[in-house]
Short mmCIF file of C-alpha atoms and ligand atoms in Angstrom, two decimals:
data_model
loop_
_atom_site.label_atom_id
_atom_site.label_comp_id
_atom_site.label_asym_id
_atom_site.label_seq_id
_atom_site.Cartn_x
_atom_site.Cartn_y
_atom_site.Cartn_z
CA MET A 1 106.21 135.40 250.69
CA LYS A 2 105.47 132.60 248.05
CA ARG A 3 101.86 131.94 247.12
CA SER A 4 101.45 128.88 249.18
CA GLU A 5 102.73 130.83 252.30
CA GLN A 6 100.38 133.73 251.65
CA VAL A 7 97.40 131.19 251.36
CA LEU A 8 98.39 129.65 254.69
CA LEU A 9 98.92 133.07 256.20
CA LYS A 10 95.29 134.14 255.26
CA ARG A 11 93.87 131.16 256.68
CA VAL A 12 95.84 131.62 259.94
CA ASN A 13 94.82 135.27 260.35
CA GLU A 14 91.16 134.47 259.62
CA MET A 15 91.38 131.69 262.37
CA VAL A 16 92.94 134.29 264.72
CA ALA A 17 90.20 136.81 264.11
CA ARG A 18 87.64 134.15 264.80
CA LEU A 19 89.21 133.04 268.07
CA CYS A 20 89.95 136.62 269.08
CA ALA A 21 86.19 137.30 269.00
CA ASN A 22 85.93 136.30 272.77
CA ARG A 23 89.60 136.66 273.92
CA GLU A 24 92.21 139.28 273.70
CA LYS A 25 95.32 137.35 272.64
CA ILE A 26 96.71 133.96 271.65
CA ASN A 27 100.30 133.00 272.84
CA LEU A 28 102.08 130.31 271.00
CA MET A 29 105.60 129.40 272.09
CA GLU A 30 108.10 128.19 269.56
CA VAL A 31 110.11 125.97 271.76
CA CYS A 32 113.20 125.51 269.31
CA GLY A 33 115.76 128.11 268.46
CA THR A 34 115.78 127.04 264.97
CA HIS A 35 112.15 127.79 264.74
CA THR A 36 112.88 131.29 266.30
CA MET A 37 115.31 132.09 263.47
CA ALA A 38 112.86 130.80 260.82
CA ILE A 39 110.02 132.67 262.19
CA SER A 40 111.99 135.86 262.27
CA SER A 41 113.81 135.47 259.05
CA SER A 42 110.60 134.59 257.03
CA GLY A 43 108.85 137.50 258.35
CA ILE A 44 106.09 135.49 259.78
CA ARG A 45 106.10 137.04 263.27
CA LYS A 46 105.44 140.49 261.83
CA ALA A 47 103.04 139.08 259.12
CA VAL A 48 100.58 137.38 261.46
CA ASP A 49 97.58 139.13 263.06
CA GLN A 50 99.34 140.81 266.04
CA ARG A 51 96.79 139.31 268.41
CA LEU A 52 98.68 136.08 267.77
CA ARG A 53 101.98 136.35 269.76
CA LEU A 54 104.91 133.92 268.85
CA VAL A 55 107.23 133.84 271.81
CA SER A 56 110.48 132.26 271.95
CA GLY A 57 111.23 129.27 274.38
CA PRO A 58 114.20 127.50 276.00
CA GLY A 59 115.12 125.51 272.85
CA CYS A 60 118.53 127.10 272.18
CA PRO A 61 121.28 124.79 273.87
CA VAL A 62 123.80 127.26 274.25
CA CYS A 63 121.42 129.79 275.74
CA VAL A 64 120.33 127.45 278.57
CA THR A 65 123.92 126.53 279.46
CA THR A 66 124.65 128.09 282.88
CA ASP A 67 127.37 130.41 284.07
CA ASP A 68 128.74 127.57 286.26
CA GLU A 69 128.99 125.20 283.31
CA VAL A 70 130.74 127.64 281.15
CA ASP A 71 133.06 128.31 284.26
CA GLU A 72 133.73 124.59 284.55
CA ALA A 73 134.76 124.44 280.77
CA THR A 74 136.96 127.68 281.03
CA PHE A 75 138.49 126.27 284.23
CA LEU A 76 139.44 122.84 282.40
CA ALA A 77 140.76 124.80 279.43
CA GLY A 78 143.21 126.43 281.65
CA VAL A 79 144.58 123.07 283.03
CA ASP A 80 147.85 121.83 281.39
CA ASN A 81 147.69 119.10 278.80
CA ILE A 82 143.85 119.38 278.42
CA THR A 83 142.28 120.23 275.14
CA ILE A 84 138.65 121.39 275.11
CA LEU A 85 136.57 120.38 272.19
CA THR A 86 133.41 122.26 271.42
CA PHE A 87 130.77 123.35 268.94
CA GLY A 88 131.51 126.83 267.68
CA ASP A 89 128.73 128.73 269.33
CA MET A 90 130.03 128.00 272.73
CA MET A 91 133.27 129.77 272.08
CA ARG A 92 131.73 133.36 272.88
CA VAL A 93 129.53 132.47 275.79
CA THR A 94 130.80 134.36 278.76
CA GLY A 95 130.74 132.88 282.28
CA SER A 96 131.82 134.62 285.56
CA SER A 97 135.59 133.93 284.45
CA GLY A 98 135.12 134.86 280.73
CA SER A 99 134.70 132.84 277.75
CA LEU A 100 136.41 129.90 275.87
CA LEU A 101 137.52 132.33 273.29
CA GLU A 102 139.28 134.54 275.93
CA ALA A 103 140.77 131.29 277.42
CA LYS A 104 142.03 130.38 274.02
CA ALA A 105 143.64 133.87 273.54
CA ARG A 106 145.41 133.27 276.93
CA GLY A 107 147.07 130.11 275.26
CA ALA A 108 144.49 127.38 276.27
CA ASP A 109 143.98 124.47 273.70
CA VAL A 110 140.34 125.10 272.63
CA ARG A 111 139.33 123.47 269.29
CA VAL A 112 136.13 123.85 267.42
CA VAL A 113 134.58 120.46 266.17
CA TYR A 114 131.49 119.58 264.10
CA SER A 115 130.96 116.32 265.92
CA PRO A 116 132.14 114.34 268.96
CA LEU A 117 133.52 111.65 266.48
CA ASP A 118 135.94 114.33 265.28
CA GLY A 119 137.12 114.78 268.84
CA LEU A 120 137.61 111.05 269.17
CA LYS A 121 139.84 110.94 266.14
CA MET A 122 142.07 113.76 267.50
CA ALA A 123 142.16 111.94 270.85
CA ALA A 124 143.48 108.67 269.04
CA ALA A 125 146.09 110.76 267.07
CA GLU A 126 147.48 112.47 270.12
CA PRO A 127 147.31 109.86 273.04
CA GLU A 128 149.68 112.01 275.34
CA ARG A 129 146.93 114.74 275.67
CA GLU A 130 143.56 114.57 277.42
CA PHE A 131 140.59 115.59 275.16
CA VAL A 132 137.45 116.95 276.87
CA PHE A 133 134.25 117.28 274.53
CA LEU A 134 131.57 119.74 275.98
CA GLY A 135 128.42 117.77 276.01
CA VAL A 136 126.20 120.82 275.22
CA GLY A 137 122.73 119.93 273.67
CA PHE A 138 119.37 118.42 273.99
CA GLU A 139 118.12 115.01 273.05
CA THR A 140 119.33 115.69 269.42
CA THR A 141 123.03 115.77 270.40
CA ALA A 142 123.05 113.24 273.29
CA PRO A 143 122.73 110.01 271.23
CA THR A 144 125.62 111.09 269.07
CA VAL A 145 127.82 111.69 272.06
CA ALA A 146 126.64 108.42 273.49
CA ALA A 147 127.69 106.69 270.18
CA ALA A 148 131.10 108.39 270.35
CA VAL A 149 131.61 107.34 274.09
CA ILE A 150 130.68 103.59 273.08
CA ALA A 151 133.10 103.77 270.24
CA ALA A 152 135.99 105.16 272.62
CA LYS A 153 135.25 102.36 274.89
CA ARG A 154 135.36 99.64 272.09
CA GLN A 155 138.51 101.16 270.60
CA GLY A 156 140.37 101.45 274.07
CA ILE A 157 140.85 105.09 273.73
CA LYS A 158 141.69 106.30 277.25
CA ASN A 159 142.21 110.08 276.84
CA PHE A 160 138.74 111.23 275.57
CA SER A 161 135.97 112.33 277.96
CA VAL A 162 132.78 114.38 278.09
CA LEU A 163 131.76 117.26 280.33
CA PRO A 164 127.97 116.57 280.44
CA MET A 165 125.77 119.59 280.21
CA PHE A 166 122.81 118.18 278.39
CA LYS A 167 119.28 119.34 278.82
CA LEU A 168 115.88 117.57 278.13
CA ILE A 169 113.07 119.20 276.48
CA PRO A 170 109.96 117.74 278.01
CA PRO A 171 110.85 118.54 281.67
CA ALA A 172 111.36 122.02 280.66
CA LEU A 173 107.96 122.22 278.94
CA ASP A 174 106.36 120.82 282.11
CA TYR A 175 108.03 123.61 284.13
CA ILE A 176 106.60 126.28 281.73
CA ALA A 177 103.19 124.77 281.42
CA SER A 178 102.80 124.38 285.21
CA SER A 179 104.15 128.01 285.72
CA LYS A 180 101.47 130.57 286.78
CA GLN A 181 103.37 133.50 285.34
CA ILE A 182 103.86 132.10 282.06
CA ASN A 183 100.72 132.08 279.94
CA ILE A 184 101.11 129.88 276.94
CA ASP A 185 98.11 128.71 274.81
CA GLY A 186 100.07 126.11 272.63
CA PHE A 187 103.45 124.79 271.81
CA ILE A 188 105.19 124.70 268.49
CA LEU A 189 107.21 121.73 269.23
CA PRO A 190 110.88 121.14 268.16
CA GLY A 191 111.25 119.22 264.91
CA HIS A 192 114.87 117.87 265.48
CA VAL A 193 114.49 116.84 269.31
CA SER A 194 111.11 115.20 268.26
CA THR A 195 112.93 113.32 265.35
CA ILE A 196 114.74 111.40 268.31
CA ILE A 197 111.91 111.26 271.04
CA GLY A 198 108.89 111.13 268.96
CA SER A 199 105.56 112.66 269.94
CA LYS A 200 104.69 110.31 272.96
CA PRO A 201 106.90 112.17 275.55
CA TYR A 202 104.89 115.29 275.16
CA SER A 203 101.40 113.66 275.85
CA PHE A 204 101.43 114.92 279.47
CA LEU A 205 100.99 118.46 277.97
CA VAL A 206 97.44 117.49 276.74
CA ARG A 207 96.67 115.05 279.53
CA ARG A 208 97.65 117.45 282.51
CA TYR A 209 97.45 120.98 281.14
CA HIS A 210 95.00 120.57 277.97
CA LEU A 211 97.54 122.36 275.91
CA PRO A 212 97.62 122.28 272.25
CA CYS A 213 100.92 120.82 270.70
CA CYS A 214 102.24 120.56 267.30
CA ILE A 215 105.66 119.26 266.06
CA THR A 216 106.56 121.41 263.25
CA GLY A 217 109.13 121.53 260.34
CA PHE A 218 111.30 124.54 259.59
CA GLU A 219 110.12 125.83 256.35
CA ALA A 220 107.81 128.85 256.30
CA THR A 221 105.00 126.57 255.11
CA ASP A 222 105.60 124.10 257.84
CA ILE A 223 105.50 126.73 260.49
CA LEU A 224 102.29 128.52 259.08
CA GLY A 225 100.82 124.99 258.69
CA GLY A 226 101.87 124.14 262.32
CA ILE A 227 100.34 127.41 263.51
CA TYR A 228 97.04 126.66 261.86
CA ILE A 229 96.86 123.10 263.26
CA LEU A 230 97.41 124.71 266.82
CA LEU A 231 94.70 127.23 266.18
CA ASN A 232 92.28 124.47 265.15
CA GLN A 233 93.23 122.67 268.42
CA ILE A 234 92.40 125.66 270.36
CA ALA A 235 89.07 126.00 268.50
CA ASN A 236 88.36 122.26 269.03
CA LYS A 237 90.33 119.83 271.16
CA PRO A 238 94.06 119.80 272.32
CA GLU A 239 96.31 116.83 271.01
CA VAL A 240 99.99 116.30 270.10
CA ALA A 241 99.88 116.58 266.37
CA ILE A 242 102.82 115.95 263.94
CA GLN A 243 102.96 118.60 261.06
CA TYR A 244 106.56 117.35 260.35
CA GLN A 245 105.58 113.96 259.36
CA ARG A 246 108.39 113.62 256.70
CA SER A 247 110.88 113.37 259.65
CA VAL A 248 109.20 112.51 262.89
CA ARG A 249 107.19 109.32 263.93
CA PRO A 250 105.16 108.86 267.07
CA GLU A 251 107.77 106.52 268.47
CA GLY A 252 110.85 108.52 267.46
CA ASN A 253 114.29 107.04 266.71
CA LEU A 254 114.40 103.89 268.73
CA HIS A 255 118.11 103.23 268.05
CA ALA A 256 119.05 106.74 269.13
CA GLN A 257 116.92 106.37 272.31
CA ARG A 258 118.74 103.08 273.17
CA LEU A 259 122.18 104.64 272.59
CA MET A 260 121.08 107.65 275.04
CA ARG A 261 119.70 105.09 277.75
CA ARG A 262 122.67 102.80 277.49
CA VAL A 263 125.10 105.51 278.33
CA PHE A 264 123.18 108.18 280.25
CA ARG A 265 120.65 108.38 283.09
CA ARG A 266 118.44 111.23 283.96
CA VAL A 267 119.32 113.68 286.77
CA ASP A 268 118.22 117.29 287.94
CA ALA A 269 119.87 120.03 285.85
CA GLY A 270 120.31 123.77 286.06
CA TRP A 271 119.02 126.02 283.26
CA ARG A 272 120.44 129.58 282.70
CA GLY A 273 118.00 132.12 284.00
CA ILE A 274 115.46 129.47 284.99
CA GLY A 275 117.13 127.39 287.63
CA LEU A 276 116.97 123.73 288.65
CA ILE A 277 114.36 121.47 286.68
CA LYS A 278 113.90 118.08 288.02
CA LYS A 279 115.12 115.13 285.78
CA SER A 280 116.05 117.47 282.99
CA GLY A 281 119.82 116.55 282.49
CA LEU A 282 121.78 113.55 281.79
CA LYS A 283 124.82 111.93 283.54
CA PHE A 284 126.86 108.82 282.79
CA ARG A 285 125.74 105.53 284.03
CA GLU A 286 127.85 103.14 285.82
CA GLY A 287 130.09 101.56 283.47
CA PHE A 288 130.71 104.87 281.56
CA GLN A 289 131.94 106.83 284.51
CA ARG A 290 135.40 107.03 283.27
CA PHE A 291 134.23 109.06 280.31
CA ASP A 292 132.72 111.78 282.69
CA ALA A 293 135.37 114.65 282.74
CA ARG A 294 133.94 115.86 286.24
CA LYS A 295 134.91 112.48 287.70
CA ARG A 296 138.11 112.17 285.64
CA PHE A 297 139.34 115.50 286.84
CA ASP A 298 137.72 115.48 290.27
CA GLU A 299 140.90 116.50 292.11
CA LYS A 300 141.53 119.54 289.78
CA PHE A 301 137.76 120.52 290.06
CA ASN A 302 138.05 120.59 293.94
CA GLY A 303 140.48 123.43 293.59
CA PHE A 304 137.99 125.08 291.19
CA LYS A 305 135.06 124.68 293.46
CA THR A 306 136.72 126.16 296.61
CA ARG A 307 137.68 129.30 294.41
CA HIS A 308 134.51 129.64 292.57
CA ARG A 309 131.85 131.79 293.77
CA LYS A 310 128.26 130.78 292.58
CA ASN A 311 127.18 133.31 289.99
CA GLU A 312 123.63 134.34 289.40
CA GLN A 313 122.32 135.70 286.13
CA ARG A 314 124.35 138.90 285.58
CA LYS A 315 122.74 142.34 286.38
CA ASN A 316 120.24 143.53 283.81
CA CYS A 317 120.63 140.32 281.56
CA ARG A 318 117.04 139.34 280.86
CA CYS A 319 117.79 136.05 278.99
CA GLY A 320 116.04 133.94 281.58
CA GLU A 321 112.78 135.81 280.98
CA VAL A 322 113.26 135.81 277.09
CA MET A 323 113.74 132.05 277.12
CA LEU A 324 110.50 131.50 279.24
CA GLY A 325 108.57 133.62 276.66
CA VAL A 326 107.89 136.31 279.46
CA LEU A 327 109.68 139.04 277.52
CA ILE A 328 110.54 139.47 273.89
CA PRO A 329 114.14 140.41 273.29
CA THR A 330 113.42 144.06 272.56
CA ASP A 331 111.98 144.49 276.07
CA CYS A 332 115.48 143.92 277.57
CA PRO A 333 117.19 147.29 278.34
CA LEU A 334 120.43 146.12 276.95
CA PHE A 335 119.15 144.93 273.61
CA ALA A 336 120.86 146.54 270.67
CA ARG A 337 122.54 148.98 273.13
CA VAL A 338 124.97 147.22 275.45
CA CYS A 339 124.33 143.91 273.88
CA THR A 340 124.88 143.23 270.22
CA PRO A 341 126.09 140.20 268.28
CA ALA A 342 129.61 141.95 268.09
CA ARG A 343 129.68 142.41 271.77
CA PRO A 344 127.18 139.89 273.23
CA PHE A 345 126.26 140.38 277.00
CA GLY A 346 123.99 137.27 277.28
CA PRO A 347 124.02 133.96 275.43
CA CYS A 348 120.63 134.62 273.47
CA MET A 349 122.53 137.18 271.60
CA VAL A 350 125.76 134.91 271.01
CA SER A 351 124.10 131.77 269.75
CA SER A 352 123.03 131.30 266.06
CA GLU A 353 119.75 130.03 267.40
CA GLY A 354 119.33 132.66 270.17
CA ALA A 355 116.05 134.77 270.29
CA CYS A 356 118.01 138.02 270.86
CA ALA A 357 120.24 137.19 267.79
CA ALA A 358 117.14 136.58 265.59
CA TYR A 359 115.44 139.67 266.66
CA TYR A 360 118.68 141.79 266.17
CA LYS A 361 119.23 140.44 262.68
CA TYR A 362 115.58 140.37 261.41
CA GLU A 363 113.19 142.41 263.73
CA ARG A 364 114.56 145.74 264.75
S1 SF4 B 401 119.62 141.39 274.81
FE1 SF4 B 401 121.45 140.50 275.56
S2 SF4 B 401 121.29 140.69 277.77
FE2 SF4 B 401 119.29 141.21 277.05
S3 SF4 B 401 118.32 139.21 277.11
FE3 SF4 B 401 119.10 139.25 275.10
S4 SF4 B 401 121.05 138.41 275.35
FE4 SF4 B 401 120.40 138.68 277.34
#
């Protein structure tokens, strides 16, 4: 650890000792998967006083994508003349009918892209094929997808659509904060999502649940600084603080928010291992419906729906509890035995932002 990190760590541990004079533990949730990786790789989780528990949250977009959504994607991949466009992490996530990687091995046209705009270029270059982009992600990804859809409309590109699987972070935090089984004393709020939405959408966590909140950057000093701010709030008064001031403003990115609102509206959405959360997803608004792959391929999906049996979380997979901070990855009986990065059983081990992948790599 660098000198500046050691200084912060000392202050954090002194504060934990003070607070734990009249309580047993302090549970802080790092909501974002990138934070989970950074906390594990920098050794912060092990270095802090162990009365401070840093637990992972539902902020890995691949991890919260449901089996049903993965099945929809693998189903469409098997349809003639359709190309599936996806970010790389989704390739190995398994639904009840296997993964996109397996679909590709069977001959499906599945391509990894780095942005929906790459997909738009492919669609323009091959007008005889249908291109379906998997809309997986949070408020960070949705504005870019909205921009690509607006561009497709403007350019008259007719063979590009999106399978929307977006999830929104504040409703998931509402779910966690209101749960009687999940005992969280404060949130290390996501840096990237907050760059878009700002700090205001989290204010209900203070108003309704009196929970300390801090939007935090991704360096070790940011994270230790954010933890120190949260501990101070526990000692004094909760609020929504912004440690990551170099990137986040209270009002967020208004242009990105406008793009998102223009193209999408909020709907209830299913989260893997958690279930339905009200108003936590996005669907296309009127005027953009032709870009919705579920509507565009409605007839084909009818066949899929009658054949498809609803699939619950697979037996023994504890991803849901890991994403709610109820368990840590090493508590899962499959961790590092049946489930490894080479042979992942659940998405938390697949994704580069997954809690189980972070623990496997850095904390065994
Ligand atoms: S170890 Fe594997 S099965 Fe268990 S919670 Fe993690 S990803 Fe899911």
